[in-house]
mmCIF file of C-alpha atoms in Angstrom:
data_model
loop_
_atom_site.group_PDB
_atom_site.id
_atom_site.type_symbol
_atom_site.label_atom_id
_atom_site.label_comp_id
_atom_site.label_asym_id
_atom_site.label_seq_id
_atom_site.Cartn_x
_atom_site.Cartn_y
_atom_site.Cartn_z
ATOM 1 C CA UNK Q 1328 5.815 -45.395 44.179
ATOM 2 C CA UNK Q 1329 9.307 -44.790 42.804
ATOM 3 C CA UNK Q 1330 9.240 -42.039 40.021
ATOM 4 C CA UNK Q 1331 12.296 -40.834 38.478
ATOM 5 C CA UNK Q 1332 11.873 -36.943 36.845
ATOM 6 C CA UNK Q 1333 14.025 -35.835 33.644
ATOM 7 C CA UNK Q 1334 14.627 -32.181 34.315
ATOM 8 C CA UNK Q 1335 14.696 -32.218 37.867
ATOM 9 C CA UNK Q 1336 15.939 -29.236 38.775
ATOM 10 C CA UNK Q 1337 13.127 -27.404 36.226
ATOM 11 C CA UNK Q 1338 10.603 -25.588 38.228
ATOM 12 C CA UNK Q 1339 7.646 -27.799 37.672
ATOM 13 C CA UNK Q 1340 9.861 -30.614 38.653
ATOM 14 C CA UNK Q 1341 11.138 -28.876 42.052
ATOM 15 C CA UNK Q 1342 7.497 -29.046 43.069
ATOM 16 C CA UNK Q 1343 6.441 -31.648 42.016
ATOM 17 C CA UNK Q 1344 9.639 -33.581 43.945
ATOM 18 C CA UNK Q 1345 8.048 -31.744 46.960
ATOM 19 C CA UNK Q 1346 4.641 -32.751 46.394
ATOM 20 C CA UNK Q 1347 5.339 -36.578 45.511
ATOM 21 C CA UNK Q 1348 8.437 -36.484 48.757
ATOM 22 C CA UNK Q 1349 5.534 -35.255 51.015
ATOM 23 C CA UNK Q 1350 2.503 -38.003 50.618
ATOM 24 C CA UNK Q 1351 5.461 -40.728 50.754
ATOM 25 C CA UNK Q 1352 6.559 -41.777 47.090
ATOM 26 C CA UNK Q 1353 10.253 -42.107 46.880
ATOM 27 C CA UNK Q 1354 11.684 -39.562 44.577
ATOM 28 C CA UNK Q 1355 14.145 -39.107 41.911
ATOM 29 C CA UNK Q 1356 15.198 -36.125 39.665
ATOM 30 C CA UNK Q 1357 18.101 -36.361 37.064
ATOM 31 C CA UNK Q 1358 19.998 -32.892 36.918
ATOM 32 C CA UNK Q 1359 22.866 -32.569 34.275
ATOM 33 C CA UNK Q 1360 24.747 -30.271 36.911
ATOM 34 C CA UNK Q 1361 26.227 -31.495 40.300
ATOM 35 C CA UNK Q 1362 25.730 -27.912 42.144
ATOM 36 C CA UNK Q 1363 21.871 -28.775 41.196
ATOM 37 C CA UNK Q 1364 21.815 -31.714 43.772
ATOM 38 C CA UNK Q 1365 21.471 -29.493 47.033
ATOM 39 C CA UNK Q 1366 17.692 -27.805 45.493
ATOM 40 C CA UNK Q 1367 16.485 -31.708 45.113
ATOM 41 C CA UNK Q 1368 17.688 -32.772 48.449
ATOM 42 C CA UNK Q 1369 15.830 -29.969 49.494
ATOM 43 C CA UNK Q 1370 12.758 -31.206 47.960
ATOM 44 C CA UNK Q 1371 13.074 -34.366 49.024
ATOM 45 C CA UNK Q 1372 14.232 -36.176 46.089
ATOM 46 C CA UNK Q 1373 17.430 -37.924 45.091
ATOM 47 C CA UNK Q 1374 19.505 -36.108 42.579
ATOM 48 C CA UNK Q 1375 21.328 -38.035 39.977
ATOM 49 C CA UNK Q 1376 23.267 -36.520 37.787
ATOM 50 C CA UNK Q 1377 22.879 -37.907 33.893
ATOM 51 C CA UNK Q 1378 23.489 -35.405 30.688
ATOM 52 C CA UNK Q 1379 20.556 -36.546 28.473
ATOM 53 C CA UNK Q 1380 22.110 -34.921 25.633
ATOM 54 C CA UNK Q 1381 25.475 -37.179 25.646
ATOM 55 C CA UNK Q 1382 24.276 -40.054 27.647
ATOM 56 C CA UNK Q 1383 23.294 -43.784 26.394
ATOM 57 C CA UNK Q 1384 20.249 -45.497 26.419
ATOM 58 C CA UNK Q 1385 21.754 -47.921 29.101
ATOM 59 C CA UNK Q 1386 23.260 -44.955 30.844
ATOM 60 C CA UNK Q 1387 20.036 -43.768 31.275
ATOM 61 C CA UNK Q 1388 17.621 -47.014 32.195
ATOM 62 C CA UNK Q 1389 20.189 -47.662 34.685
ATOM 63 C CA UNK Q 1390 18.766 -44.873 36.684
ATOM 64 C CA UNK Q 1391 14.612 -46.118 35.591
ATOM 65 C CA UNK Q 1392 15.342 -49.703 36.856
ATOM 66 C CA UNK Q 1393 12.917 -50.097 39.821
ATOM 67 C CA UNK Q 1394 10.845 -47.112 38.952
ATOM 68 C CA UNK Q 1395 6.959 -47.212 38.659
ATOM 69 C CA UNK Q 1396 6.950 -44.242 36.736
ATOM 70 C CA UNK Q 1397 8.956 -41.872 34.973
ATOM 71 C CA UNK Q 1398 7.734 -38.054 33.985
ATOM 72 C CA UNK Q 1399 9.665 -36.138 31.363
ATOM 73 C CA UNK Q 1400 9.756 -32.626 32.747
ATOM 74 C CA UNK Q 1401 12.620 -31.463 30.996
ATOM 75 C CA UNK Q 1402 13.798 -28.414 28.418
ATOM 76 C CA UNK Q 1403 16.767 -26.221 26.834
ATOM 77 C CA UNK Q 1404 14.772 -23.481 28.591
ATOM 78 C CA UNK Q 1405 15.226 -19.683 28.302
ATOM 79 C CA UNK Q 1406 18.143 -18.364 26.292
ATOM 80 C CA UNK Q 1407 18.962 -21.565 24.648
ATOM 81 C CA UNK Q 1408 19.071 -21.865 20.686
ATOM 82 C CA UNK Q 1409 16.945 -23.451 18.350
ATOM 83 C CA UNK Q 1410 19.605 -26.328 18.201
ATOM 84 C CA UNK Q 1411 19.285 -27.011 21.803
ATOM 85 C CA UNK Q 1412 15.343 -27.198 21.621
ATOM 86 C CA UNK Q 1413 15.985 -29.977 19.142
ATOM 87 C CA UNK Q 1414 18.715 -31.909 21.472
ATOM 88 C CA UNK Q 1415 16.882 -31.397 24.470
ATOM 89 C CA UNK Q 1416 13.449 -31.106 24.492
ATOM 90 C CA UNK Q 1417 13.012 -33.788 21.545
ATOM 91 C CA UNK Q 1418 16.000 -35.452 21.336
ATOM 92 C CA UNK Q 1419 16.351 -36.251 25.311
ATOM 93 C CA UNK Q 1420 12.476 -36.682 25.221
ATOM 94 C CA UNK Q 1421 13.038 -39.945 22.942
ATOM 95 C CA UNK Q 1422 16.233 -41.071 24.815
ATOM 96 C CA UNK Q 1423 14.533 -40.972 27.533
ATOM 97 C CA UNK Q 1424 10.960 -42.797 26.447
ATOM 98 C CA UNK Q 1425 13.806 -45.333 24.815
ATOM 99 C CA UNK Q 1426 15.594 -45.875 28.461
ATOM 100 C CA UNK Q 1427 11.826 -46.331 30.305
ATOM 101 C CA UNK Q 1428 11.276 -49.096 27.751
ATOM 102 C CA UNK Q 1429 14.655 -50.818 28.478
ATOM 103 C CA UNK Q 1430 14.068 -50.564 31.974
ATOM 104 C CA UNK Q 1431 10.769 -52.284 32.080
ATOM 105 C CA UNK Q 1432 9.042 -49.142 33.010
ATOM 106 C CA UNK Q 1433 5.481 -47.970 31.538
ATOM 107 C CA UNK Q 1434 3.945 -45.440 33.339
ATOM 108 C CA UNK Q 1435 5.244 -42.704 31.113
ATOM 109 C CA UNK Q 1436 4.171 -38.792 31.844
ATOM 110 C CA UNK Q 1437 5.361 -36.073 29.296
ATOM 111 C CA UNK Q 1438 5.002 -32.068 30.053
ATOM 112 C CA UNK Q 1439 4.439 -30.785 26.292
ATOM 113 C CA UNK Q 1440 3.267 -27.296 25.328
ATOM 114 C CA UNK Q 1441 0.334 -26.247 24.196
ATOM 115 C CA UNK Q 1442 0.526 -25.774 20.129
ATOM 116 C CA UNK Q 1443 2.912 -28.583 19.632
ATOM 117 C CA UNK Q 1444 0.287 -30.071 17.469
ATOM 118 C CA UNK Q 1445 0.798 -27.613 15.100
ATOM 119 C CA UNK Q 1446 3.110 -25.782 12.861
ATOM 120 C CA UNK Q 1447 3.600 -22.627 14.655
ATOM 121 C CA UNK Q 1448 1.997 -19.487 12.548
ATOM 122 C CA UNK Q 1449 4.082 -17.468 10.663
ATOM 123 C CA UNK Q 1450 5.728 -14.684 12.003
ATOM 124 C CA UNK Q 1451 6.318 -16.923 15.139
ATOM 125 C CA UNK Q 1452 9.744 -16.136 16.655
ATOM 126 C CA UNK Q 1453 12.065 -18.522 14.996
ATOM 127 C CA UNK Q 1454 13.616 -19.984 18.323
ATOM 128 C CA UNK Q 1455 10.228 -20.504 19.802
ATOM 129 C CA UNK Q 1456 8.868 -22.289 16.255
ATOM 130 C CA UNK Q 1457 11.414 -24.481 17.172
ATOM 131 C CA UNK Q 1458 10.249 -25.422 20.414
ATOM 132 C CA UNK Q 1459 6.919 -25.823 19.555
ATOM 133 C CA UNK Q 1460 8.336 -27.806 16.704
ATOM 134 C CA UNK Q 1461 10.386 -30.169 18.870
ATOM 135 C CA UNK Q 1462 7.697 -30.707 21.946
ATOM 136 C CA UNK Q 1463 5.535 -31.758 18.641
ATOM 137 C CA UNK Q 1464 7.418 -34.406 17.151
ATOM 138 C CA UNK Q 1465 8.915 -35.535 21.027
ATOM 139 C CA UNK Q 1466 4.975 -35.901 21.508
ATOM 140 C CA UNK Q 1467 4.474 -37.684 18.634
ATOM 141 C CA UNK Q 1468 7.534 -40.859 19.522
ATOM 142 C CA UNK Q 1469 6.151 -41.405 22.486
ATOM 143 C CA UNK Q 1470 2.640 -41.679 21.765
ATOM 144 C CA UNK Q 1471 3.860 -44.201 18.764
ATOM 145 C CA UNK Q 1472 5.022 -46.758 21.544
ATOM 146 C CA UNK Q 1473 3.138 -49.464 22.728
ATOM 147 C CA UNK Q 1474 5.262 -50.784 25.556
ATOM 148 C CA UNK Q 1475 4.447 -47.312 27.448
ATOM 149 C CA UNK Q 1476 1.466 -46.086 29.268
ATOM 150 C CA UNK Q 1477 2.030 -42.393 28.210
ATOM 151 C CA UNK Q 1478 0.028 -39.254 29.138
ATOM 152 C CA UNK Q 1479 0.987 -36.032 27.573
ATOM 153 C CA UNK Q 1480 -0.031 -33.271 29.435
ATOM 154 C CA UNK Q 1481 -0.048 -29.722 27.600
ATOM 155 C CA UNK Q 1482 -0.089 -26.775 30.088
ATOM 156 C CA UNK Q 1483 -1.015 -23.008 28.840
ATOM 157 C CA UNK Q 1484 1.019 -20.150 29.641
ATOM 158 C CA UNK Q 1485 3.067 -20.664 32.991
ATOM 159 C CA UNK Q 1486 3.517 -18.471 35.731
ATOM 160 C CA UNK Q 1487 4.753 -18.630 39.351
ATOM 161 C CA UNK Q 1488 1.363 -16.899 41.145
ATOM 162 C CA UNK Q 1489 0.655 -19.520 44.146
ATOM 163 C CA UNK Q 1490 -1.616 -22.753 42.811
ATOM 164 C CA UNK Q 1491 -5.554 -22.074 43.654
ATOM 165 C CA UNK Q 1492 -6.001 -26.357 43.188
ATOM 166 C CA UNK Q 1493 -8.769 -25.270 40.618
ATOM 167 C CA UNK Q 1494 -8.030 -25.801 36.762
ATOM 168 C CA UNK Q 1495 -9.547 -27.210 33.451
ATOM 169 C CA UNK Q 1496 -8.058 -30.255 32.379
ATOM 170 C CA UNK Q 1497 -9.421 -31.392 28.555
ATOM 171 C CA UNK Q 1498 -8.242 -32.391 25.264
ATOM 172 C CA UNK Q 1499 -8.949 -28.833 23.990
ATOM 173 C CA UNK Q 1500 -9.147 -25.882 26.714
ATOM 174 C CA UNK Q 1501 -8.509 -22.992 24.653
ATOM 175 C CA UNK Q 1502 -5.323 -20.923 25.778
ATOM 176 C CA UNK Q 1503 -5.075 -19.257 29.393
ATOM 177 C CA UNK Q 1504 -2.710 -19.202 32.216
ATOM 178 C CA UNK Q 1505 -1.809 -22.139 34.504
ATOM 179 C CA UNK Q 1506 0.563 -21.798 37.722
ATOM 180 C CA UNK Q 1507 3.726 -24.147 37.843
ATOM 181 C CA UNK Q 1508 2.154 -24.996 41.081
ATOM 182 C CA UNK Q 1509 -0.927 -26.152 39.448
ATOM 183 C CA UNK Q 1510 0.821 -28.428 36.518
ATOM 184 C CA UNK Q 1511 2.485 -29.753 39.762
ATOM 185 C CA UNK Q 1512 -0.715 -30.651 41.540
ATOM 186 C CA UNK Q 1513 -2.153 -32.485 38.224
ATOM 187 C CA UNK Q 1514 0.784 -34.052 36.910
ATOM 188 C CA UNK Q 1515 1.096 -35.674 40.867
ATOM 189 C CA UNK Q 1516 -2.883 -36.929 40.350
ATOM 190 C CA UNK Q 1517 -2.262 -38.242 36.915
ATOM 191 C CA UNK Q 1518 0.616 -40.545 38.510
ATOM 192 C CA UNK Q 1519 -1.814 -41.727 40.682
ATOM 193 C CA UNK Q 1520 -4.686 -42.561 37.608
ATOM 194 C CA UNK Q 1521 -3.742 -45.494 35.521
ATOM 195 C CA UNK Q 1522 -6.805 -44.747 33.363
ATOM 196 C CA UNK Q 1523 -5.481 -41.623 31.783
ATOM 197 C CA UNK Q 1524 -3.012 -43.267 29.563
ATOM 198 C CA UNK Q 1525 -3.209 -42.639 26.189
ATOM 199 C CA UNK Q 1526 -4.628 -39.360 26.955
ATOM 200 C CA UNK Q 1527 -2.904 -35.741 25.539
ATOM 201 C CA UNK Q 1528 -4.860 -33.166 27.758
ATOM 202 C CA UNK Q 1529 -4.279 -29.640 27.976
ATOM 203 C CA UNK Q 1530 -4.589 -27.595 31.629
ATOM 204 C CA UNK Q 1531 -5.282 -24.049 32.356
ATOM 205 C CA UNK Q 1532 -6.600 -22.510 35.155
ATOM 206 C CA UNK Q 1533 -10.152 -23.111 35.919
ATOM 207 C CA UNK Q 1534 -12.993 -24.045 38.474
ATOM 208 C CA UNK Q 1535 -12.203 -27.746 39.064
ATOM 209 C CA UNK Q 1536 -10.410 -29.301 41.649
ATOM 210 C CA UNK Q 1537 -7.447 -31.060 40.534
ATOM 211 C CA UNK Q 1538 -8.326 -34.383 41.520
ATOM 212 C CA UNK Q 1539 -12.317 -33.998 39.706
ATOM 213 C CA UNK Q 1540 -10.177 -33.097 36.668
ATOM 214 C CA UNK Q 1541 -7.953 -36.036 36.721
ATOM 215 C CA UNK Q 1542 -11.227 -38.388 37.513
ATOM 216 C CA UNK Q 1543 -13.218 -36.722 34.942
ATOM 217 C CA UNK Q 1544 -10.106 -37.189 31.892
ATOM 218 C CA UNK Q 1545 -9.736 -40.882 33.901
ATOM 219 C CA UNK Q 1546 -13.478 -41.683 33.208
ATOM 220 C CA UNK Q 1547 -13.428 -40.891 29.127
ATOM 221 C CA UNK Q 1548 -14.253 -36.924 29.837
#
């Protein structure tokens, strides 16, 4: 397969470039800054470099033409403002679903957050209510369009321990800790499972190997 990643210098992104480089798929991951590229070649993947928060639809779906799938693993990330989480992470979310229709492609996978389906509680920290707010409404254009084949995949709390291959993958899984590694390893199966479009999951650690957990959502579970 070709897949083309938004965010592809991000850190789920830089493994999951390695992961998808290694079993043969060809690779590519658009980075907004040039000195980015070297990290991607090192992963195997193609950098292109695209700002999603100035660039065109046909800017964009230049880079998706070809592609058999295109994952959306991009975000403001720390120490950005609650302007940028709007720009980026909803904003270049849409351009991006908008660009993957243009370029024929449907195979669309989004990395959302858990909560995004609701408004965050109050006393939430303002910059992080407007994350949630943005993954939220991001999830909720591209599961309005018909001409892609979208999975939204919701991970818990991330952090960088090594992946264990075990996790639970549902539509409700309670909040818990998944490794970067892990959202890697799942997002890489999902690619590979036509049936789980139209799905929003959420993943945490658990005691099921990735590729039962991607059968199991696949199958109706």
């Amino acid at each position: 397969m070709r897949i083309v990643i938004a965010g592809g210098h991000g850190q789920i992104a830089l493994r999951l470039e390695r992961l998808l480089s290694a079993r043969g798929d060809e690779v590519a991951g658009i980075i907004r800054k040039p000195e980015q590229a070297g990290d991607l070649l090192a992963a195997g993947a193609e950098p292109v470099v695209c700002d999603l928060e100035s660039a065109s639809v046909d800017d964009v779906a230049k880079h998706l033409e070809g592609a058999d799938a295109a994952v959306f693993a991009a975000g403001a990330g720390p120490g950005s403002g609650a302007a940028r989480k709007d720009t980026v992470d909803r904003g270049a979310s849409a351009l991006f679903a908008d660009a993957a229709e243009r370029a024929g492609v449907r195979r669309f996978l989004t990395v959302s957050a858990m909560g995004a389906d609701h408004e965050p509680a109050p006393g939430t920290d303002p910059v992080f209510a407007a994350y949630l707010r943005a993954k939220g409404a991001a999830d909720d254009d591209v599961r309005a369009r018909t001409a892609l084949d979208w999975t939204v995949l919701r991970p818990g709390r991330l952090t960088d321990d090594p992946g264990t291959g075990l996790v639970n993958l549902a539509e409700h899984t309670g909040r818990a800790e998944v490794t970067r590694d892990d959202v890697a390893a799942v997002l890489a199966a999902l690619l590979d499972e036509p049936r789980t479009a139209g799905r929003t999951v959420e993943l945490v650690g658990g005691t099921t190997p990735v590729a039962e957990a991607v059968r199991t959502i696949a199958a109706g579970g």
